[in-house]
Amino acid sequence: MNVLFNDAMTVYNYRQNRETGEETWHRTVVKGVQWRHNRKELSTSGNTQSFPLAESITIDFKRDYGNAAVYLPPHEFRRLSDEEITKYWTLDAKEGQDVLVLGISEYEIGADCGLSQLSELFQYTGTVTAVSDNRNMPRLKNIKVVAK
């Protein structure tokens, strides 16, 4: 295993059932991650600048870390049926509902706990706000994620 990408994270992908409207989160553990805590990011609103804290995550796609599920871009993931979803995961900044947790979580949102309880159970959590897909690069194929 690469020493830079030795973290694991749990991804909770948001889904709304097309028929019932019920909200669910699909949980996937992803290995081969580099998670940086509390990175300050410049934010400007009107004439005010602030530096809110953000989690910075880089996911290595060059090596095999034994991940069972396959990454799909958000537009492809949204088209999956409920039966197909168990084989895939995504990072969707557009919807603003996907949640990340540093470490391996066994909790199911809804059944075991709510979103607010995740942040109490784990020190580092965040909602996906930005995704940069660099998997087409010749060397370090990665996806860079910002979560707040």
CSV table of N, CA and C in Angstrom, one decimal:
chain,number,residue,atom,x,y,z
A,1,MET,N,0.8,-1.2,0.0
A,1,MET,CA,0.0,0.0,0.0
A,1,MET,C,0.9,1.2,0.0
A,2,ASN,N,0.5,2.2,-0.7
A,2,ASN,CA,1.2,3.5,-0.8
A,2,ASN,C,1.1,4.2,0.5
A,3,VAL,N,2.2,4.8,1.0
A,3,VAL,CA,2.2,5.4,2.3
A,3,VAL,C,1.4,6.7,2.3
A,4,LEU,N,1.2,7.3,1.2
A,4,LEU,CA,0.4,8.6,1.1
A,4,LEU,C,-1.1,8.3,1.2
A,5,PHE,N,-1.5,7.1,0.7
A,5,PHE,CA,-2.9,6.8,0.6
A,5,PHE,C,-3.3,5.7,1.5
A,6,ASN,N,-3.1,5.8,2.8
A,6,ASN,CA,-3.3,4.7,3.7
A,6,ASN,C,-4.5,4.9,4.6
A,7,ASP,N,-5.4,5.9,4.3
A,7,ASP,CA,-6.6,6.1,5.0
A,7,ASP,C,-7.7,5.4,4.3
A,8,ALA,N,-8.8,5.2,5.1
A,8,ALA,CA,-10.1,4.6,4.5
A,8,ALA,C,-11.2,5.6,4.9
A,9,MET,N,-12.2,5.7,4.1
A,9,MET,CA,-13.3,6.5,4.4
A,9,MET,C,-14.6,5.8,4.0
A,10,THR,N,-15.7,6.2,4.6
A,10,THR,CA,-17.0,5.7,4.3
A,10,THR,C,-17.8,6.7,3.6
A,11,VAL,N,-18.3,6.3,2.4
A,11,VAL,CA,-19.1,7.2,1.6
A,11,VAL,C,-20.6,6.9,1.8
A,12,TYR,N,-21.4,7.9,2.0
A,12,TYR,CA,-22.8,7.7,2.1
A,12,TYR,C,-23.4,8.4,0.9
A,13,ASN,N,-23.8,7.7,-0.1
A,13,ASN,CA,-24.5,8.3,-1.3
A,13,ASN,C,-25.9,8.4,-1.1
A,14,TYR,N,-26.4,9.6,-1.3
A,14,TYR,CA,-27.8,10.0,-1.1
A,14,TYR,C,-28.7,9.5,-2.3
A,15,ARG,N,-29.8,8.9,-2.0
A,15,ARG,CA,-30.8,8.5,-3.0
A,15,ARG,C,-32.2,8.8,-2.6
A,16,GLN,N,-33.0,9.2,-3.5
A,16,GLN,CA,-34.4,9.4,-3.2
A,16,GLN,C,-35.2,8.4,-4.1
A,17,ASN,N,-35.9,7.5,-3.4
A,17,ASN,CA,-36.7,6.5,-4.2
A,17,ASN,C,-37.6,7.2,-5.1
A,18,ARG,N,-37.6,6.8,-6.4
A,18,ARG,CA,-38.4,7.4,-7.4
A,18,ARG,C,-39.9,7.2,-7.3
A,19,GLU,N,-40.2,6.1,-6.7
A,19,GLU,CA,-41.6,5.8,-6.5
A,19,GLU,C,-42.2,6.3,-5.2
A,20,THR,N,-41.5,6.1,-4.1
A,20,THR,CA,-42.0,6.5,-2.8
A,20,THR,C,-41.6,7.8,-2.3
A,21,GLY,N,-40.5,8.3,-2.8
A,21,GLY,CA,-39.9,9.6,-2.3
A,21,GLY,C,-39.1,9.4,-1.1
A,22,GLU,N,-38.9,8.2,-0.6
A,22,GLU,CA,-38.2,8.0,0.6
A,22,GLU,C,-36.7,8.3,0.4
A,23,GLU,N,-36.1,8.9,1.4
A,23,GLU,CA,-34.6,9.2,1.3
A,23,GLU,C,-33.8,8.1,1.9
A,24,THR,N,-32.8,7.7,1.2
A,24,THR,CA,-31.9,6.6,1.7
A,24,THR,C,-30.5,7.0,1.4
A,25,TRP,N,-29.5,6.4,2.1
A,25,TRP,CA,-28.1,6.6,1.9
A,25,TRP,C,-27.5,5.2,1.7
A,26,HIS,N,-26.7,5.1,0.6
A,26,HIS,CA,-26.0,3.8,0.3
A,26,HIS,C,-24.6,4.0,0.8
A,27,ARG,N,-24.2,3.1,1.7
A,27,ARG,CA,-22.9,3.1,2.4
A,27,ARG,C,-21.9,2.3,1.7
A,28,THR,N,-20.7,2.9,1.4
A,28,THR,CA,-19.6,2.2,0.8
A,28,THR,C,-18.3,2.5,1.5
A,29,VAL,N,-17.4,1.6,1.8
A,29,VAL,CA,-16.1,1.8,2.4
A,29,VAL,C,-15.1,1.9,1.2
A,30,VAL,N,-14.3,2.9,1.2
A,30,VAL,CA,-13.3,3.1,0.2
A,30,VAL,C,-11.9,3.2,0.8
A,31,LYS,N,-11.0,2.4,0.3
A,31,LYS,CA,-9.6,2.4,0.8
A,31,LYS,C,-8.7,3.0,-0.3
A,32,GLY,N,-7.5,3.5,0.2
A,32,GLY,CA,-6.6,4.2,-0.8
A,32,GLY,C,-6.9,5.6,-0.8
A,33,VAL,N,-7.1,6.2,0.4
A,33,VAL,CA,-7.5,7.6,0.5
A,33,VAL,C,-6.5,8.4,1.3
A,34,GLN,N,-6.3,9.7,0.9
A,34,GLN,CA,-5.4,10.6,1.8
A,34,GLN,C,-6.4,11.7,2.2
A,35,TRP,N,-6.6,11.7,3.6
A,35,TRP,CA,-7.6,12.7,4.1
A,35,TRP,C,-6.8,13.7,4.9
A,36,ARG,N,-6.9,15.0,4.6
A,36,ARG,CA,-6.3,16.1,5.3
A,36,ARG,C,-7.4,16.9,6.0
A,37,HIS,N,-7.2,17.1,7.3
A,37,HIS,CA,-8.2,17.7,8.2
A,37,HIS,C,-8.1,19.3,8.2
A,38,ASN,N,-9.2,19.9,8.3
A,38,ASN,CA,-9.3,21.3,8.6
A,38,ASN,C,-8.5,22.2,7.7
A,39,ARG,N,-8.5,21.9,6.4
A,39,ARG,CA,-7.8,22.8,5.4
A,39,ARG,C,-8.7,24.1,5.3
A,40,LYS,N,-8.0,25.2,5.4
A,40,LYS,CA,-8.7,26.5,5.3
A,40,LYS,C,-8.9,26.9,3.8
A,41,GLU,N,-10.1,27.3,3.5
A,41,GLU,CA,-10.4,27.6,2.1
A,41,GLU,C,-11.0,29.0,2.1
A,42,LEU,N,-10.4,29.8,1.2
A,42,LEU,CA,-10.9,31.2,1.1
A,42,LEU,C,-12.3,31.3,0.5
A,43,SER,N,-13.2,32.0,1.2
A,43,SER,CA,-14.6,32.1,0.7
A,43,SER,C,-14.9,33.6,0.7
A,44,THR,N,-15.5,34.1,-0.4
A,44,THR,CA,-15.8,35.5,-0.5
A,44,THR,C,-17.3,35.7,-0.7
A,45,SER,N,-17.9,36.5,0.1
A,45,SER,CA,-19.3,36.8,0.0
A,45,SER,C,-19.5,38.3,0.2
A,46,GLY,N,-19.9,39.0,-0.9
A,46,GLY,CA,-20.0,40.5,-0.8
A,46,GLY,C,-18.6,41.0,-0.7
A,47,ASN,N,-18.5,41.8,0.4
A,47,ASN,CA,-17.2,42.4,0.7
A,47,ASN,C,-16.5,41.7,1.8
A,48,THR,N,-17.0,40.6,2.2
A,48,THR,CA,-16.4,39.8,3.4
A,48,THR,C,-15.7,38.6,2.9
A,49,GLN,N,-14.5,38.4,3.4
A,49,GLN,CA,-13.7,37.2,3.1
A,49,GLN,C,-13.6,36.4,4.4
A,50,SER,N,-13.8,35.0,4.3
A,50,SER,CA,-13.6,34.2,5.4
A,50,SER,C,-12.8,32.9,5.0
A,51,PHE,N,-12.4,32.2,6.0
A,51,PHE,CA,-11.6,31.0,5.8
A,51,PHE,C,-12.3,29.8,6.6
A,52,PRO,N,-13.4,29.3,6.0
A,52,PRO,CA,-14.0,28.2,6.7
A,52,PRO,C,-13.2,27.0,6.6
A,53,LEU,N,-13.3,26.1,7.6
A,53,LEU,CA,-12.6,24.8,7.6
A,53,LEU,C,-13.2,23.8,6.6
A,54,ALA,N,-12.4,23.1,6.0
A,54,ALA,CA,-12.9,22.0,5.0
A,54,ALA,C,-12.0,20.8,5.1
A,55,GLU,N,-12.6,19.7,4.8
A,55,GLU,CA,-11.8,18.4,4.7
A,55,GLU,C,-11.4,18.3,3.3
A,56,SER,N,-10.1,17.9,3.1
A,56,SER,CA,-9.6,17.7,1.7
A,56,SER,C,-9.2,16.2,1.6
A,57,ILE,N,-9.8,15.6,0.6
A,57,ILE,CA,-9.6,14.1,0.4
A,57,ILE,C,-9.1,13.9,-1.0
A,58,THR,N,-8.1,13.0,-1.1
A,58,THR,CA,-7.6,12.6,-2.4
A,58,THR,C,-7.7,11.1,-2.5
A,59,ILE,N,-8.3,10.6,-3.6
A,59,ILE,CA,-8.5,9.1,-3.7
A,59,ILE,C,-7.7,8.6,-4.8
A,60,ASP,N,-6.8,7.7,-4.6
A,60,ASP,CA,-5.9,7.1,-5.5
A,60,ASP,C,-6.6,6.0,-6.4
A,61,PHE,N,-6.5,6.2,-7.7
A,61,PHE,CA,-7.1,5.2,-8.6
A,61,PHE,C,-6.1,4.5,-9.4
A,62,LYS,N,-4.8,4.7,-9.1
A,62,LYS,CA,-3.7,4.1,-9.9
A,62,LYS,C,-3.5,2.6,-9.4
A,63,ARG,N,-3.7,2.4,-8.1
A,63,ARG,CA,-3.4,1.1,-7.5
A,63,ARG,C,-4.7,0.4,-7.0
A,64,ASP,N,-4.6,-0.9,-6.8
A,64,ASP,CA,-5.8,-1.6,-6.3
A,64,ASP,C,-5.7,-1.7,-4.8
A,65,TYR,N,-6.7,-1.2,-4.1
A,65,TYR,CA,-6.7,-1.3,-2.7
A,65,TYR,C,-7.7,-2.3,-2.1
A,66,GLY,N,-8.2,-3.1,-3.0
A,66,GLY,CA,-9.1,-4.1,-2.6
A,66,GLY,C,-10.6,-3.6,-2.4
A,67,ASN,N,-10.9,-2.5,-3.1
A,67,ASN,CA,-12.3,-2.0,-2.9
A,67,ASN,C,-13.2,-2.8,-3.8
A,68,ALA,N,-14.3,-3.2,-3.1
A,68,ALA,CA,-15.3,-4.1,-3.8
A,68,ALA,C,-16.1,-3.4,-4.8
A,69,ALA,N,-16.5,-2.1,-4.4
A,69,ALA,CA,-17.4,-1.4,-5.3
A,69,ALA,C,-16.6,-0.5,-6.3
A,70,VAL,N,-17.2,-0.2,-7.4
A,70,VAL,CA,-16.6,0.5,-8.5
A,70,VAL,C,-17.1,2.0,-8.5
A,71,TYR,N,-16.2,2.9,-8.7
A,71,TYR,CA,-16.6,4.3,-8.8
A,71,TYR,C,-17.3,4.6,-10.1
A,72,LEU,N,-18.4,5.4,-10.1
A,72,LEU,CA,-19.1,5.8,-11.3
A,72,LEU,C,-19.2,7.3,-11.2
A,73,PRO,N,-19.1,8.0,-12.3
A,73,PRO,CA,-19.4,9.5,-12.3
A,73,PRO,C,-20.9,9.7,-11.8
A,74,PRO,N,-21.2,10.8,-11.2
A,74,PRO,CA,-22.5,11.1,-10.6
A,74,PRO,C,-23.7,10.9,-11.6
A,75,HIS,N,-23.5,11.4,-12.9
A,75,HIS,CA,-24.6,11.2,-13.8
A,75,HIS,C,-24.9,9.8,-14.2
A,76,GLU,N,-23.9,8.9,-14.2
A,76,GLU,CA,-24.2,7.5,-14.4
A,76,GLU,C,-24.8,6.8,-13.1
A,77,PHE,N,-24.3,7.2,-12.0
A,77,PHE,CA,-24.7,6.6,-10.7
A,77,PHE,C,-26.2,6.9,-10.5
A,78,ARG,N,-26.7,8.1,-10.9
A,78,ARG,CA,-28.1,8.5,-10.7
A,78,ARG,C,-29.0,7.6,-11.5
A,79,ARG,N,-28.5,7.1,-12.6
A,79,ARG,CA,-29.4,6.2,-13.5
A,79,ARG,C,-29.5,4.8,-13.0
A,80,LEU,N,-28.7,4.4,-12.0
A,80,LEU,CA,-28.7,3.0,-11.5
A,80,LEU,C,-30.1,2.6,-10.8
A,81,SER,N,-30.4,1.4,-11.0
A,81,SER,CA,-31.6,0.9,-10.3
A,81,SER,C,-31.2,0.6,-8.8
A,82,ASP,N,-32.2,0.4,-8.0
A,82,ASP,CA,-31.9,0.1,-6.6
A,82,ASP,C,-31.1,-1.2,-6.4
A,83,GLU,N,-31.3,-2.2,-7.3
A,83,GLU,CA,-30.6,-3.4,-7.3
A,83,GLU,C,-29.1,-3.3,-7.7
A,84,GLU,N,-28.8,-2.4,-8.7
A,84,GLU,CA,-27.5,-2.2,-9.2
A,84,GLU,C,-26.6,-1.3,-8.3
A,85,ILE,N,-27.2,-0.5,-7.5
A,85,ILE,CA,-26.5,0.5,-6.7
A,85,ILE,C,-25.5,-0.2,-5.7
A,86,THR,N,-25.7,-1.4,-5.3
A,86,THR,CA,-24.8,-2.0,-4.3
A,86,THR,C,-23.4,-2.3,-4.8
A,87,LYS,N,-23.2,-2.2,-6.1
A,87,LYS,CA,-21.9,-2.5,-6.7
A,87,LYS,C,-21.1,-1.2,-7.0
A,88,TYR,N,-21.7,0.0,-6.8
A,88,TYR,CA,-21.0,1.2,-7.2
A,88,TYR,C,-21.1,2.3,-6.1
A,89,TRP,N,-20.3,3.3,-6.3
A,89,TRP,CA,-20.4,4.5,-5.4
A,89,TRP,C,-20.0,5.7,-6.3
A,90,THR,N,-20.2,6.9,-5.8
A,90,THR,CA,-19.9,8.1,-6.5
A,90,THR,C,-19.6,9.3,-5.5
A,91,LEU,N,-19.2,10.4,-6.0
A,91,LEU,CA,-19.0,11.6,-5.3
A,91,LEU,C,-19.8,12.7,-6.0
A,92,ASP,N,-20.9,13.2,-5.5
A,92,ASP,CA,-21.8,14.1,-6.2
A,92,ASP,C,-21.8,15.4,-5.5
A,93,ALA,N,-21.1,16.4,-6.0
A,93,ALA,CA,-21.1,17.8,-5.4
A,93,ALA,C,-22.4,18.5,-5.8
A,94,LYS,N,-22.9,18.2,-7.0
A,94,LYS,CA,-24.0,18.9,-7.5
A,94,LYS,C,-25.3,18.8,-6.6
A,95,GLU,N,-25.6,17.6,-6.2
A,95,GLU,CA,-26.7,17.4,-5.4
A,95,GLU,C,-26.5,17.8,-3.9
A,96,GLY,N,-25.2,17.8,-3.5
A,96,GLY,CA,-24.9,18.3,-2.1
A,96,GLY,C,-25.4,17.5,-1.0
A,97,GLN,N,-25.6,16.2,-1.2
A,97,GLN,CA,-26.2,15.3,-0.2
A,97,GLN,C,-25.3,14.2,0.2
A,98,ASP,N,-24.2,13.9,-0.5
A,98,ASP,CA,-23.3,12.8,-0.2
A,98,ASP,C,-22.4,13.2,1.0
A,99,VAL,N,-22.3,12.2,1.9
A,99,VAL,CA,-21.6,12.4,3.2
A,99,VAL,C,-20.4,11.5,3.3
A,100,LEU,N,-19.3,12.1,3.8
A,100,LEU,CA,-18.0,11.3,3.9
A,100,LEU,C,-17.7,11.2,5.4
A,101,VAL,N,-17.1,10.1,5.8
A,101,VAL,CA,-16.7,9.9,7.2
A,101,VAL,C,-15.3,9.3,7.1
A,102,LEU,N,-14.3,9.9,7.8
A,102,LEU,CA,-13.0,9.3,7.9
A,102,LEU,C,-13.0,8.0,8.7
A,103,GLY,N,-12.6,6.9,8.1
A,103,GLY,CA,-12.6,5.6,8.8
A,103,GLY,C,-13.7,4.7,8.2
A,104,ILE,N,-13.8,3.6,8.8
A,104,ILE,CA,-14.8,2.6,8.4
A,104,ILE,C,-16.0,2.6,9.3
A,105,SER,N,-17.1,3.0,8.8
A,105,SER,CA,-18.3,3.1,9.6
A,105,SER,C,-19.2,1.9,9.2
A,106,GLU,N,-19.8,1.3,10.3
A,106,GLU,CA,-20.7,0.2,10.1
A,106,GLU,C,-22.2,0.7,10.2
A,107,TYR,N,-22.3,2.0,10.5
A,107,TYR,CA,-23.7,2.5,10.7
A,107,TYR,C,-24.4,2.8,9.4
A,108,GLU,N,-25.7,2.5,9.4
A,108,GLU,CA,-26.5,2.8,8.2
A,108,GLU,C,-27.4,4.0,8.6
A,109,ILE,N,-27.4,5.0,7.8
A,109,ILE,CA,-28.1,6.2,8.1
A,109,ILE,C,-29.6,5.8,7.9
A,110,GLY,N,-30.4,6.2,8.9
A,110,GLY,CA,-31.8,5.9,8.9
A,110,GLY,C,-32.1,4.7,9.8
A,111,ALA,N,-31.4,3.6,9.6
A,111,ALA,CA,-31.6,2.4,10.4
A,111,ALA,C,-30.9,2.5,11.7
A,112,ASP,N,-29.6,2.9,11.7
A,112,ASP,CA,-28.9,2.9,12.9
A,112,ASP,C,-28.7,4.3,13.6
A,113,CYS,N,-28.6,5.3,12.7
A,113,CYS,CA,-28.4,6.7,13.2
A,113,CYS,C,-28.8,7.7,12.1
A,114,GLY,N,-28.9,8.9,12.5
A,114,GLY,CA,-29.2,10.0,11.6
A,114,GLY,C,-27.9,10.7,11.2
A,115,LEU,N,-28.0,11.7,10.3
A,115,LEU,CA,-26.9,12.4,9.8
A,115,LEU,C,-26.2,13.2,11.0
A,116,SER,N,-26.9,13.8,11.8
A,116,SER,CA,-26.3,14.5,12.9
A,116,SER,C,-25.6,13.6,13.9
A,117,GLN,N,-26.1,12.4,14.1
A,117,GLN,CA,-25.4,11.5,14.9
A,117,GLN,C,-24.0,11.0,14.4
A,118,LEU,N,-23.9,11.0,13.1
A,118,LEU,CA,-22.6,10.6,12.4
A,118,LEU,C,-21.5,11.6,12.9
A,119,SER,N,-21.8,12.9,12.9
A,119,SER,CA,-20.8,13.8,13.3
A,119,SER,C,-20.5,13.7,14.8
A,120,GLU,N,-21.4,13.2,15.6
A,120,GLU,CA,-21.1,12.9,17.0
A,120,GLU,C,-20.2,11.6,17.2
A,121,LEU,N,-20.5,10.6,16.3
A,121,LEU,CA,-19.8,9.4,16.4
A,121,LEU,C,-18.4,9.4,15.8
A,122,PHE,N,-18.2,10.3,14.8
A,122,PHE,CA,-16.9,10.3,14.1
A,122,PHE,C,-16.3,11.7,14.2
A,123,GLN,N,-15.0,11.9,14.4
A,123,GLN,CA,-14.4,13.2,14.6
A,123,GLN,C,-14.4,13.9,13.2
A,124,TYR,N,-14.2,13.3,12.1
A,124,TYR,CA,-14.1,13.9,10.8
A,124,TYR,C,-15.2,13.4,9.9
A,125,THR,N,-16.1,14.3,9.6
A,125,THR,CA,-17.2,14.0,8.6
A,125,THR,C,-17.4,15.3,7.8
A,126,GLY,N,-18.1,15.2,6.7
A,126,GLY,CA,-18.4,16.3,5.8
A,126,GLY,C,-19.3,15.9,4.7
A,127,THR,N,-19.9,17.0,4.1
A,127,THR,CA,-20.7,16.8,3.0
A,127,THR,C,-19.9,17.2,1.7
A,128,VAL,N,-20.0,16.5,0.7
A,128,VAL,CA,-19.2,16.7,-0.5
A,128,VAL,C,-19.7,18.1,-1.2
A,129,THR,N,-18.7,19.0,-1.3
A,129,THR,CA,-19.0,20.3,-1.9
A,129,THR,C,-18.3,20.5,-3.2
A,130,ALA,N,-17.2,19.8,-3.5
A,130,ALA,CA,-16.5,20.0,-4.7
A,130,ALA,C,-15.7,18.7,-5.1
A,131,VAL,N,-15.7,18.4,-6.4
A,131,VAL,CA,-15.0,17.2,-6.9
A,131,VAL,C,-14.2,17.5,-8.1
A,132,SER,N,-13.0,17.1,-8.1
A,132,SER,CA,-12.1,17.3,-9.3
A,132,SER,C,-11.6,15.9,-9.7
A,133,ASP,N,-12.1,15.5,-10.9
A,133,ASP,CA,-11.8,14.2,-11.4
A,133,ASP,C,-10.5,14.2,-12.3
A,134,ASN,N,-9.4,13.6,-11.8
A,134,ASN,CA,-8.1,13.6,-12.5
A,134,ASN,C,-7.7,12.2,-12.9
A,135,ARG,N,-8.7,11.4,-13.2
A,135,ARG,CA,-8.4,10.0,-13.6
A,135,ARG,C,-7.9,9.9,-15.0
A,136,ASN,N,-7.9,11.0,-15.8
A,136,ASN,CA,-7.4,10.9,-17.1
A,136,ASN,C,-5.9,11.4,-17.2
A,137,MET,N,-5.3,11.6,-16.0
A,137,MET,CA,-3.9,12.1,-16.0
A,137,MET,C,-3.0,10.9,-16.3
A,138,PRO,N,-1.8,11.1,-16.9
A,138,PRO,CA,-0.9,10.0,-17.2
A,138,PRO,C,-0.3,9.3,-16.0
A,139,ARG,N,-0.1,10.1,-14.9
A,139,ARG,CA,0.6,9.5,-13.7
A,139,ARG,C,-0.3,9.2,-12.5
A,140,LEU,N,-0.5,10.2,-11.7
A,140,LEU,CA,-1.3,9.9,-10.5
A,140,LEU,C,-2.8,10.1,-10.8
A,141,LYS,N,-3.5,9.0,-11.1
A,141,LYS,CA,-4.9,9.1,-11.4
A,141,LYS,C,-5.6,9.2,-10.1
A,142,ASN,N,-6.3,10.3,-9.8
A,142,ASN,CA,-7.0,10.5,-8.6
A,142,ASN,C,-8.3,11.3,-8.7
A,143,ILE,N,-9.0,11.4,-7.7
A,143,ILE,CA,-10.1,12.3,-7.6
A,143,ILE,C,-9.9,13.1,-6.3
A,144,LYS,N,-10.0,14.4,-6.4
A,144,LYS,CA,-9.8,15.3,-5.3
A,144,LYS,C,-11.2,15.8,-4.8
A,145,VAL,N,-11.5,15.7,-3.5
A,145,VAL,CA,-12.8,16.0,-3.0
A,145,VAL,C,-12.6,17.0,-1.9
A,146,VAL,N,-13.5,18.0,-1.8
A,146,VAL,CA,-13.6,18.9,-0.7
A,146,VAL,C,-15.0,18.7,0.0
A,147,ALA,N,-14.9,18.5,1.3
A,147,ALA,CA,-16.1,18.3,2.1
A,147,ALA,C,-16.2,19.3,3.3
A,148,LYS,N,-17.4,19.8,3.5
A,148,LYS,CA,-17.5,20.7,4.6
A,148,LYS,C,-18.6,20.2,5.6
